[in-house]
Coordinates of C-alpha atoms in Angstrom, one line a residue:
Chain S
M764 CA -19.2 -20.8 -15.5
S765 CA -16.9 -21.2 -12.4
D766 CA -15.9 -17.5 -11.7
P767 CA -16.9 -15.1 -14.4
C768 CA -14.2 -12.6 -13.2
E769 CA -11.6 -14.9 -14.6
L770 CA -12.8 -14.4 -18.1
S771 CA -10.8 -11.9 -20.2
L772 CA -12.5 -8.7 -21.3
V773 CA -13.0 -10.1 -24.8
E774 CA -14.4 -13.4 -23.5
A775 CA -16.7 -11.6 -21.1
A776 CA -18.0 -9.3 -23.9
A777 CA -18.7 -12.3 -26.1
A778 CA -20.5 -14.1 -23.2
L779 CA -22.6 -11.0 -22.7
R780 CA -23.6 -10.7 -26.3
R781 CA -24.5 -14.4 -26.5
R782 CA -26.6 -14.0 -23.3
K783 CA -24.5 -16.6 -21.5
I784 CA -24.1 -14.2 -18.6
S785 CA -25.7 -10.9 -17.7
S786 CA -24.0 -7.6 -17.0
L787 CA -25.6 -7.7 -13.6
E788 CA -24.0 -11.1 -12.8
L789 CA -20.6 -9.9 -14.0
T790 CA -20.9 -6.7 -12.0
R791 CA -22.0 -8.5 -8.9
A792 CA -19.2 -11.0 -9.2
C793 CA -16.6 -8.1 -9.5
I794 CA -18.1 -6.3 -6.5
A795 CA -17.9 -9.5 -4.4
R796 CA -14.3 -9.9 -5.4
I797 CA -13.5 -6.3 -4.7
E798 CA -15.0 -6.5 -1.2
R799 CA -13.0 -9.6 -0.5
W800 CA -9.6 -8.4 -1.8
Q801 CA -9.6 -4.6 -1.2
P802 CA -8.4 -4.8 2.4
A803 CA -5.3 -6.7 1.3
L804 CA -4.6 -4.8 -1.9
N805 CA -5.9 -1.3 -1.5
A806 CA -6.5 -1.1 -5.2
F807 CA -9.7 1.0 -5.1
V808 CA -10.0 4.6 -3.9
G809 CA -13.8 4.6 -4.4
L810 CA -16.3 1.8 -5.1
E811 CA -19.5 2.9 -6.9
A812 CA -21.4 -0.3 -6.5
E813 CA -24.9 1.0 -6.5
E814 CA -24.4 3.1 -9.6
A815 CA -22.6 0.3 -11.4
L816 CA -25.4 -2.1 -10.6
A817 CA -28.0 0.3 -11.9
Q818 CA -25.9 0.7 -15.1
A819 CA -25.6 -3.1 -15.4
R820 CA -29.4 -3.5 -15.1
A821 CA -29.9 -0.9 -17.8
A822 CA -27.3 -2.7 -20.0
D823 CA -29.2 -6.0 -19.6
D824 CA -32.5 -4.3 -20.4
A825 CA -31.0 -2.8 -23.6
L826 CA -29.8 -6.3 -24.7
S827 CA -33.2 -7.8 -23.9
A828 CA -34.8 -5.1 -26.0
G829 CA -32.6 -6.0 -28.9
S830 CA -31.0 -2.5 -28.9
S831 CA -27.8 -1.9 -30.8
V832 CA -24.9 -2.1 -28.3
G833 CA -21.2 -1.1 -28.3
P834 CA -18.3 -3.5 -28.1
L835 CA -17.9 -3.0 -24.4
H836 CA -21.5 -3.2 -23.6
G837 CA -22.2 -4.0 -19.9
L838 CA -18.5 -4.6 -18.9
P839 CA -17.4 -3.4 -15.5
L840 CA -14.2 -1.4 -15.6
A841 CA -12.5 1.0 -13.1
H842 CA -10.0 3.7 -13.7
K843 CA -7.0 5.4 -12.2
D844 CA -8.4 8.3 -10.1
M845 CA -7.3 11.0 -12.5
Y846 CA -9.9 10.8 -15.2
Y847 CA -12.4 13.6 -14.7
R848 CA -16.1 13.1 -14.6
S849 CA -18.4 16.0 -14.1
G850 CA -19.6 16.3 -10.5
K851 CA -17.3 13.5 -9.2
V852 CA -14.3 13.8 -7.0
S853 CA -11.0 13.0 -8.7
T854 CA -8.3 12.9 -6.0
C855 CA -5.4 12.4 -8.5
G856 CA -3.9 10.4 -5.6
S857 CA -3.3 13.5 -3.6
K858 CA -4.2 15.3 -0.4
I859 CA -4.4 18.6 -2.3
R860 CA -7.3 17.3 -4.5
R861 CA -8.8 15.0 -1.9
D862 CA -12.2 16.7 -2.3
W863 CA -11.8 18.3 -5.7
V864 CA -14.8 17.9 -7.9
A865 CA -14.3 17.8 -11.7
D866 CA -16.5 20.0 -13.9
T867 CA -15.6 18.3 -17.2
E868 CA -15.6 14.8 -18.7
S869 CA -12.5 12.9 -19.8
T870 CA -12.7 12.1 -23.5
A871 CA -11.2 8.6 -23.0
L872 CA -13.9 7.8 -20.4
S873 CA -16.6 9.2 -22.6
R874 CA -15.5 7.0 -25.4
L875 CA -15.4 3.9 -23.2
S876 CA -18.8 4.8 -21.9
R877 CA -20.2 5.3 -25.4
A878 CA -18.9 1.8 -26.2
G879 CA -21.1 0.5 -23.3
A880 CA -18.5 0.1 -20.5
L881 CA -19.6 0.6 -16.9
Q882 CA -17.5 2.2 -14.2
L883 CA -17.2 0.4 -10.9
G884 CA -15.1 3.0 -9.2
T885 CA -11.8 4.8 -9.0
L886 CA -8.4 3.2 -8.5
N887 CA -5.4 3.9 -6.4
M888 CA -2.4 5.7 -8.0
A889 CA 0.8 7.5 -7.1
E890 CA 0.3 11.0 -5.8
F891 CA -0.3 13.2 -9.0
A892 CA 1.0 10.2 -11.0
Y893 CA 4.5 11.3 -10.0
G894 CA 6.0 8.0 -8.8
I895 CA 7.1 4.7 -10.3
T896 CA 6.7 2.4 -7.3
G897 CA 3.0 2.6 -6.4
H898 CA 3.5 4.2 -3.0
N899 CA 0.9 6.6 -1.8
E900 CA 1.3 8.3 1.6
F901 CA -2.3 9.7 1.6
L902 CA -4.3 6.8 0.1
G903 CA -2.1 4.1 1.5
H904 CA 0.2 2.0 -0.6
C905 CA -1.3 -0.3 -3.2
R906 CA -0.1 -3.9 -2.8
N907 CA 1.1 -6.4 -5.4
P908 CA -1.5 -9.2 -5.6
W909 CA 1.2 -11.8 -6.1
N910 CA 2.9 -10.9 -2.8
T911 CA 1.7 -7.9 -0.8
D912 CA 5.2 -7.1 0.5
Y913 CA 6.2 -6.1 -3.0
I914 CA 5.5 -2.9 -5.0
T915 CA 2.9 -2.9 -7.7
G916 CA 4.8 -0.4 -9.8
G917 CA 3.3 3.0 -10.5
S918 CA 1.9 5.3 -11.1
S919 CA -1.2 3.3 -12.2
S920 CA -0.8 1.0 -9.2
G921 CA -4.5 0.3 -8.6
S922 CA -5.1 -0.4 -12.3
G923 CA -2.3 -3.0 -12.4
A924 CA -3.4 -4.6 -9.1
A925 CA -7.1 -4.6 -9.8
V926 CA -6.8 -6.1 -13.3
A927 CA -4.3 -8.7 -12.1
S928 CA -6.5 -9.9 -9.2
R929 CA -9.5 -10.0 -11.5
L930 CA -11.5 -7.2 -9.7
V931 CA -12.3 -5.6 -13.0
F932 CA -11.9 -6.5 -16.7
G933 CA -9.8 -3.6 -17.6
A934 CA -8.6 -0.2 -16.4
L935 CA -7.2 3.0 -17.7
G936 CA -3.7 4.0 -16.7
S937 CA -1.5 6.8 -17.9
D938 CA 2.1 6.7 -18.8
T939 CA 4.6 9.6 -18.5
G940 CA 7.7 7.7 -17.5
G941 CA 6.5 4.1 -17.4
S942 CA 3.3 4.4 -15.4
I943 CA 1.3 1.9 -17.4
R944 CA 4.2 -0.4 -18.1
A945 CA 5.6 -0.7 -14.6
P946 CA 2.3 -1.9 -12.9
S947 CA 1.5 -4.1 -15.9
G948 CA 4.9 -5.8 -15.8
L949 CA 5.1 -6.0 -12.0
C950 CA 1.5 -7.2 -11.6
G951 CA 1.7 -9.7 -14.5
V952 CA -0.9 -8.2 -16.8
T953 CA -1.0 -6.6 -20.2
G954 CA -0.7 -2.9 -20.9
I955 CA -0.1 -0.7 -23.8
K956 CA 1.6 2.7 -23.8
P957 CA 0.3 4.1 -27.1
T958 CA 2.1 6.5 -29.3
W959 CA 2.1 10.0 -28.0
G960 CA -1.0 11.7 -29.2
R961 CA -2.8 8.4 -30.1
V962 CA -5.5 8.9 -27.4
S963 CA -6.9 12.2 -26.3
R964 CA -5.7 13.4 -22.9
Y965 CA -8.6 15.9 -22.5
G966 CA -10.0 15.6 -19.0
A967 CA -7.0 13.5 -17.7
M968 CA -4.8 15.0 -15.0
P969 CA -1.6 16.3 -16.7
L970 CA 1.9 15.5 -15.4
S971 CA 4.1 16.4 -18.3
P972 CA 2.1 17.1 -21.6
T973 CA 5.1 16.4 -23.8
L974 CA 5.3 12.9 -22.5
D975 CA 1.8 12.0 -21.1
V976 CA -0.2 9.3 -22.8
V977 CA -3.5 7.5 -21.9
G978 CA -3.7 3.8 -22.3
P979 CA -5.4 0.6 -21.0
I980 CA -4.3 -2.2 -18.7
A981 CA -6.2 -5.5 -19.2
R982 CA -5.8 -9.3 -19.2
S983 CA -4.5 -9.8 -22.7
A984 CA -3.2 -8.1 -25.9
A985 CA -6.6 -8.7 -27.4
D986 CA -8.3 -6.9 -24.5
C987 CA -6.0 -4.0 -24.9
A988 CA -6.6 -3.9 -28.6
L989 CA -10.3 -3.6 -28.1
L990 CA -10.0 -0.9 -25.4
L991 CA -7.5 1.1 -27.5
Q992 CA -9.8 0.7 -30.6
T993 CA -12.5 2.4 -28.6
M994 CA -10.5 5.3 -27.3
A995 CA -8.0 6.2 -30.1
G996 CA -8.4 9.0 -32.6
H997 CA -8.3 12.7 -32.8
D998 CA -10.2 14.8 -30.4
P999 CA -10.7 18.5 -31.0
L1000 CA -10.5 19.1 -27.3
D1001 CA -6.9 17.8 -27.2
P1002 CA -5.1 19.8 -29.9
Q1003 CA -2.1 17.5 -29.6
S1004 CA -4.1 14.4 -30.3
S1005 CA -3.1 12.8 -33.6
R1006 CA -5.1 12.9 -36.8
E1007 CA -3.5 9.7 -37.9
P1008 CA -6.3 7.3 -38.9
V1009 CA -7.0 4.5 -36.4
P1010 CA -6.3 1.1 -37.8
D1011 CA -8.4 -2.0 -37.1
Y1012 CA -6.4 -3.2 -34.1
V1013 CA -8.8 -6.0 -33.3
G1014 CA -8.9 -7.2 -37.0
A1015 CA -5.1 -7.2 -37.1
L1016 CA -4.8 -9.7 -34.2
S1017 CA -5.4 -12.6 -36.5
K1018 CA -2.9 -11.5 -39.2
S1019 CA 0.1 -13.7 -39.9
L1020 CA 3.4 -13.0 -38.2
Q1021 CA 5.2 -13.9 -41.4
G1022 CA 7.8 -11.3 -42.3
L1023 CA 8.0 -9.7 -38.9
C1024 CA 11.4 -9.3 -37.3
V1025 CA 12.1 -8.5 -33.6
G1026 CA 15.4 -7.2 -32.2
V1027 CA 16.8 -8.3 -28.9
P1028 CA 19.6 -6.2 -27.2
E1029 CA 21.5 -9.3 -26.2
K1030 CA 24.6 -7.5 -25.0
R1031 CA 22.5 -5.5 -22.6
L1032 CA 20.7 -8.6 -21.4
A1033 CA 24.0 -10.3 -20.8
G1034 CA 25.8 -7.3 -19.3
E1035 CA 23.4 -5.6 -17.0
V1036 CA 20.1 -7.5 -16.6
D1037 CA 19.4 -9.9 -13.7
P1038 CA 19.9 -13.5 -15.1
G1039 CA 16.4 -14.5 -14.3
V1040 CA 14.9 -11.5 -16.1
A1041 CA 17.2 -12.0 -19.1
K1042 CA 16.2 -15.7 -19.3
A1043 CA 12.5 -14.7 -19.5
V1044 CA 13.2 -12.3 -22.3
R1045 CA 15.2 -14.9 -24.2
E1046 CA 12.4 -17.4 -23.7
A1047 CA 9.9 -14.9 -25.0
A1048 CA 12.2 -14.3 -28.0
A1049 CA 12.3 -18.1 -28.6
A1050 CA 8.5 -18.3 -28.4
L1051 CA 8.2 -15.6 -31.0
R1052 CA 10.8 -17.4 -33.2
D1053 CA 8.7 -20.6 -32.9
L1054 CA 5.7 -18.6 -34.1
G1055 CA 7.6 -17.6 -37.3
V1056 CA 9.0 -14.3 -36.2
R1057 CA 12.6 -13.6 -37.2
V1058 CA 14.6 -12.7 -34.1
I1059 CA 17.9 -10.9 -34.4
E1060 CA 20.4 -9.4 -32.0
V1061 CA 20.5 -5.6 -32.0
E1062 CA 22.6 -3.0 -30.2
G1063 CA 19.6 -1.4 -28.4
P1064 CA 19.0 2.2 -27.5
D1065 CA 21.1 4.3 -25.2
V1066 CA 18.5 4.2 -22.5
D1067 CA 20.4 6.3 -19.9
S1068 CA 20.9 9.3 -22.2
L1069 CA 17.4 9.2 -23.5
S1070 CA 16.1 8.8 -20.0
A1071 CA 18.0 11.9 -18.9
H1072 CA 16.1 14.0 -21.5
S1073 CA 12.8 12.4 -20.5
L1074 CA 13.4 13.1 -16.8
L1075 CA 14.5 16.7 -17.5
V1076 CA 11.4 17.4 -19.6
M1077 CA 9.1 15.8 -17.0
Q1078 CA 10.7 17.6 -14.1
V1079 CA 10.3 21.1 -15.7
E1080 CA 6.8 20.6 -17.0
S1081 CA 5.5 19.0 -13.8
S1082 CA 7.1 21.7 -11.7
S1083 CA 5.5 24.4 -13.9
L1084 CA 2.1 22.8 -13.6
H1085 CA 2.4 22.5 -9.8
G1086 CA 3.9 26.0 -9.3
P1087 CA 0.9 27.5 -7.5
W1088 CA 0.6 24.6 -5.1
M1089 CA 4.3 24.4 -4.6
R1090 CA 4.3 28.0 -3.5
E1091 CA 1.1 27.9 -1.4
R1092 CA 0.6 24.4 -0.2
K1093 CA 4.0 22.8 -0.3
A1094 CA 3.4 20.9 3.0
D1095 CA 0.5 19.1 1.4
Y1096 CA 2.7 17.0 -0.8
S1097 CA 4.4 13.8 0.4
S1098 CA 8.1 14.2 0.9
Q1099 CA 9.0 12.1 -2.2
V1100 CA 6.8 14.0 -4.6
R1101 CA 7.8 17.4 -3.1
A1102 CA 11.4 16.5 -3.7
R1103 CA 10.8 15.5 -7.3
L1104 CA 8.9 18.7 -7.9
E1105 CA 11.6 20.9 -6.4
A1106 CA 14.2 19.6 -8.9
G1107 CA 12.3 21.1 -11.8
Y1108 CA 12.8 24.6 -10.7
A1109 CA 16.5 24.2 -10.8
I1110 CA 16.7 23.3 -14.5
P1111 CA 17.6 26.1 -16.9
A1112 CA 15.1 26.9 -19.6
T1113 CA 17.8 26.5 -22.3
A1114 CA 18.4 22.9 -21.2
Y1115 CA 14.7 22.1 -21.3
L1116 CA 14.4 23.6 -24.8
D1117 CA 17.5 21.8 -26.0
S1118 CA 15.9 18.5 -24.9
L1119 CA 12.8 19.3 -26.8
R1120 CA 14.8 20.3 -29.9
F1121 CA 16.8 17.1 -29.7
R1122 CA 13.7 14.9 -29.4
G1123 CA 12.9 14.6 -33.2
L1124 CA 16.6 13.7 -34.0
A1125 CA 16.5 11.1 -31.2
L1126 CA 13.4 9.6 -32.6
E1127 CA 14.8 9.4 -36.1
H1128 CA 17.9 7.8 -34.8
F1129 CA 15.9 5.2 -33.0
C1130 CA 13.7 4.3 -35.9
V1131 CA 16.4 4.4 -38.6
D1132 CA 19.4 3.0 -36.7
T1133 CA 18.3 1.1 -33.6
L1134 CA 15.3 -0.5 -35.3
A1135 CA 17.2 -1.0 -38.6
G1136 CA 15.8 -4.1 -40.2
V1137 CA 13.4 -4.9 -37.3
D1138 CA 9.8 -4.1 -36.6
A1139 CA 10.1 -4.0 -32.9
L1140 CA 12.4 -4.3 -29.9
L1141 CA 12.0 -6.9 -27.2
M1142 CA 13.3 -5.8 -23.7
P1143 CA 12.5 -6.4 -20.1
V1144 CA 10.3 -3.9 -18.2
M1145 CA 12.9 -3.9 -15.4
S1146 CA 16.5 -4.9 -15.4
T1147 CA 16.2 -6.1 -11.8
P1148 CA 13.8 -8.3 -9.8
T1149 CA 10.8 -6.5 -8.3
P1150 CA 11.8 -4.7 -5.0
T1151 CA 9.7 -4.7 -1.8
I1152 CA 7.6 -1.8 -0.6
A1153 CA 10.0 -1.3 2.3
E1154 CA 13.1 -1.1 0.0
T1155 CA 11.6 1.7 -2.0
D1156 CA 9.8 3.7 0.8
V1157 CA 10.9 6.7 2.8
G1158 CA 13.6 5.3 5.1
G1159 CA 14.5 2.5 2.6
G1160 CA 18.1 3.1 3.2
P1161 CA 21.0 4.4 1.1
G1162 CA 20.2 2.2 -1.9
M1163 CA 16.6 3.5 -2.1
A1164 CA 17.1 6.1 -4.8
R1165 CA 19.1 3.6 -6.9
T1166 CA 16.4 0.9 -6.5
I1167 CA 13.7 3.3 -7.6
G1168 CA 15.9 4.4 -10.5
E1169 CA 16.2 0.8 -11.7
V1170 CA 12.4 0.5 -11.8
S1171 CA 12.1 3.2 -14.4
R1172 CA 15.4 2.8 -16.2
Y1173 CA 14.1 0.7 -19.1
L1174 CA 10.8 2.6 -19.2
R1175 CA 11.3 6.3 -19.2
W1176 CA 13.3 6.6 -22.5
V1177 CA 10.3 5.3 -24.4
N1178 CA 8.3 8.4 -23.4
Y1179 CA 10.9 10.7 -24.6
L1180 CA 10.7 9.1 -28.1
G1181 CA 6.9 8.9 -27.9
V1182 CA 6.8 5.5 -29.4
P1183 CA 4.4 2.7 -28.4
A1184 CA 5.2 -0.2 -26.1
L1185 CA 3.2 -3.3 -25.2
V1186 CA 3.9 -5.0 -21.9
L1187 CA 3.2 -8.7 -21.4
N1188 CA 3.8 -11.2 -18.6
G1189 CA 6.9 -13.1 -19.5
G1190 CA 6.8 -15.6 -16.6
F1191 CA 7.6 -15.7 -12.9
D1192 CA 10.7 -15.4 -10.8
A1193 CA 11.7 -17.8 -8.0
R1194 CA 9.7 -15.7 -5.5
G1195 CA 6.6 -16.2 -7.7
L1196 CA 6.5 -12.6 -8.9
P1197 CA 5.8 -11.8 -12.6
I1198 CA 8.6 -10.8 -15.0
G1199 CA 7.4 -8.1 -17.4
I1200 CA 8.6 -7.9 -20.9
Q1201 CA 8.0 -5.0 -23.3
I1202 CA 7.7 -4.9 -27.1
I1203 CA 8.6 -1.4 -28.4
G1204 CA 7.8 -0.3 -32.0
R1205 CA 7.8 2.7 -34.3
P1206 CA 5.3 5.5 -34.0
F1207 CA 1.7 4.2 -34.6
A1208 CA 2.8 0.6 -34.7
E1209 CA 0.3 -0.5 -32.1
S1210 CA -1.2 -3.1 -34.5
T1211 CA 2.1 -4.8 -35.0
L1212 CA 2.7 -4.9 -31.2
F1213 CA -0.8 -6.3 -30.6
R1214 CA -0.2 -9.0 -33.3
L1215 CA 3.0 -10.1 -31.6
G1216 CA 1.5 -10.0 -28.2
H1217 CA -1.6 -11.9 -29.1
A1218 CA 0.4 -14.6 -30.9
Y1219 CA 2.8 -14.9 -27.9
Q1220 CA -0.2 -15.2 -25.5
G1221 CA -1.7 -17.8 -27.7
A1222 CA 1.5 -19.9 -27.3
T1223 CA 2.0 -19.2 -23.5
D1224 CA -0.3 -19.1 -20.5
W1225 CA 1.5 -16.6 -18.3
H1226 CA -1.3 -14.0 -18.8
R1227 CA -3.9 -16.5 -17.6
R1228 CA -2.3 -17.1 -14.2
V1229 CA -4.4 -15.6 -11.4
P1230 CA -2.6 -14.4 -8.2
V1231 CA -5.5 -14.6 -5.7
S1232 CA -8.3 -17.2 -5.7
G1233 CA -11.9 -17.1 -4.5
Chain E
V1216 CA 28.6 22.5 -18.5
K1217 CA 29.4 24.0 -15.2
E1218 CA 27.6 22.3 -12.4
L1219 CA 25.0 24.0 -10.2
N1220 CA 25.9 24.3 -6.6
G1221 CA 23.7 24.4 -3.5
P1222 CA 23.6 28.2 -3.1
T1223 CA 22.8 28.7 -6.8
I1224 CA 19.9 26.2 -6.6
E1225 CA 18.6 27.8 -3.4
A1226 CA 18.6 31.2 -5.1
L1227 CA 17.0 29.8 -8.3
L1228 CA 14.1 28.2 -6.3
D1229 CA 13.8 31.2 -4.0
S1230 CA 13.4 33.5 -7.0
Q1231 CA 10.4 31.4 -8.1
G1232 CA 8.8 31.5 -4.7
V1233 CA 9.8 27.9 -3.7
P1234 CA 12.0 28.1 -0.6
L1235 CA 14.0 25.1 0.4
A1236 CA 14.5 23.4 3.7
E1237 CA 18.0 23.5 5.2
G1238 CA 20.5 21.3 3.4
R1239 CA 18.0 20.4 0.6
A1240 CA 19.7 22.5 -2.1
D1241 CA 22.9 20.3 -1.9
R1242 CA 20.8 17.1 -2.3
L1243 CA 19.0 18.7 -5.3
A1244 CA 22.3 19.6 -6.9
A1245 CA 23.4 16.0 -6.6
G1246 CA 20.3 14.9 -8.4
V1247 CA 20.0 17.6 -11.1
N1248 CA 23.6 17.9 -12.2
P1249 CA 24.0 14.4 -13.7
I1250 CA 20.7 14.9 -15.6
L1251 CA 21.9 18.2 -17.0
S1252 CA 25.3 16.8 -17.8
A1253 CA 23.9 13.7 -19.6
S1254 CA 21.4 15.7 -21.7
A1255 CA 24.0 18.4 -22.5
A1256 CA 26.3 15.8 -23.9
Q1257 CA 23.9 15.3 -26.8
T1258 CA 22.5 18.8 -27.3
R1259 CA 25.8 20.7 -27.3
A1260 CA 25.9 21.2 -31.1
L1261 CA 22.3 21.1 -32.3
P1262 CA 21.6 22.6 -35.7
F1263 CA 20.8 26.3 -35.5
E1264 CA 17.4 25.9 -37.3
L1265 CA 16.2 23.0 -35.2
E1266 CA 13.1 23.7 -33.3
P1267 CA 11.0 21.7 -30.8
A1268 CA 8.1 21.3 -33.3
A1269 CA 10.5 19.2 -35.5
Y1270 CA 9.5 16.3 -33.3
V1271 CA 6.0 16.2 -34.7
L1272 CA 7.4 16.0 -38.3
A1273 CA 9.7 13.2 -37.2
L1274 CA 6.8 11.3 -35.7
D1275 CA 5.1 11.4 -39.0
R1276 CA 8.3 10.5 -41.0
C1277 CA 9.0 7.6 -38.7
K1278 CA 5.6 6.1 -38.5
A1279 CA 5.1 2.4 -39.1
K1280 CA 4.1 1.4 -42.6
S1281 CA 0.6 0.0 -42.4

């Protein structure tokens, strides 16, 4: 095996079970890669090498002893630094929580751990997950592994960069306004924003409970299906987690695509999307058509109106959560996050409640009208090419706010509706940067999205491209 | 919907114990007003009985057929 880090999570799991490789070898290979690439990418907040190596030895011993093992047995992962572990620091990407030690255990992490996964460390993220670019004034900006001058997308910046550069086999992100999908799309990996309530958020730092979801970023749709399979399902500790039964995501991957129909908002692609990005979406649609999927033109959602509701809800809820710190420690926020939080205090309670009351109607309209006759919608992650870090940083000039707005424009509306979306790499632009595409479905349609994504990745090799070698 | 101006926003935040830096309120107004206006355009005539929890029922009604 040339470099075991280049295996997908599913391939690595199979190699481990067949004893073609040990957990210790996998973990050592990841650590070597992290040590090599961390200075350039700044994807990790904390590396827990010794603990992970000890876990890897224990995982190998269990396999040698013939013990029953979980589907993620011995696989090294790392997660956005906002998933709590008792006795461990969780910075949440902030100065305020720089030394904060959690006293509880995230349900998502517990479930991954129960399935046998190891944790190699914690990953960079936007401060309090409140930023779509991947900037972080306190931890340092995370860098896009395809070109370190460009943003990774946020807020799960380290998760996107670490998975793309093959430092780990998978990572947890969280998505309130695009925070799994932006880094997945911009770093050229696969990520799923599950249906709201599909995965317990207990022990995960909240940003806006009405919109927050927990989900994985990994190399492929099959990897994400396996990770979501492990984590999904009701949790009494998160009363908003869904009681909807969890389907067999992994089993569904091999189902035929016959009878599936995908809608493409062609007018939007032609009218407002960068030609290179639009071309990638059309090529993805053509690939799906070649696989037997019916592809039709649809009107597409009113992303701007839905995004306004999403932003309004997020601003009010995050400002409420951060109230005590905004009153006592305002100077400890970065200027960008402080400015976003200030906005929430200016929004009338009636406007907030109106947006919540409208949410169900908007969802029904989307499912009945926008998705009429189709199973899913195919859209780009961003309408524009990926911007640089400088263009989106403080002092980025008069166009900065607009540039940042474009990053989240096609993402935020999905959180308002609470529907699932799978992000795939749809190719590369002329600068060699990935072009993300997203497939958006009805509530709890994750199986369908994984089927489409898996088939697409069987017909293309974009997801197998690696940005850094060695 | 009548737009919020800088002094109103400054007073709103101050009443919640979040004082603003000089000139910040006007910039906040420029950011908040378009959001309020865009959302209000759709919520101006919501049905009287409609409550936020209706979303959870819609999530169930709209779920994908397995």
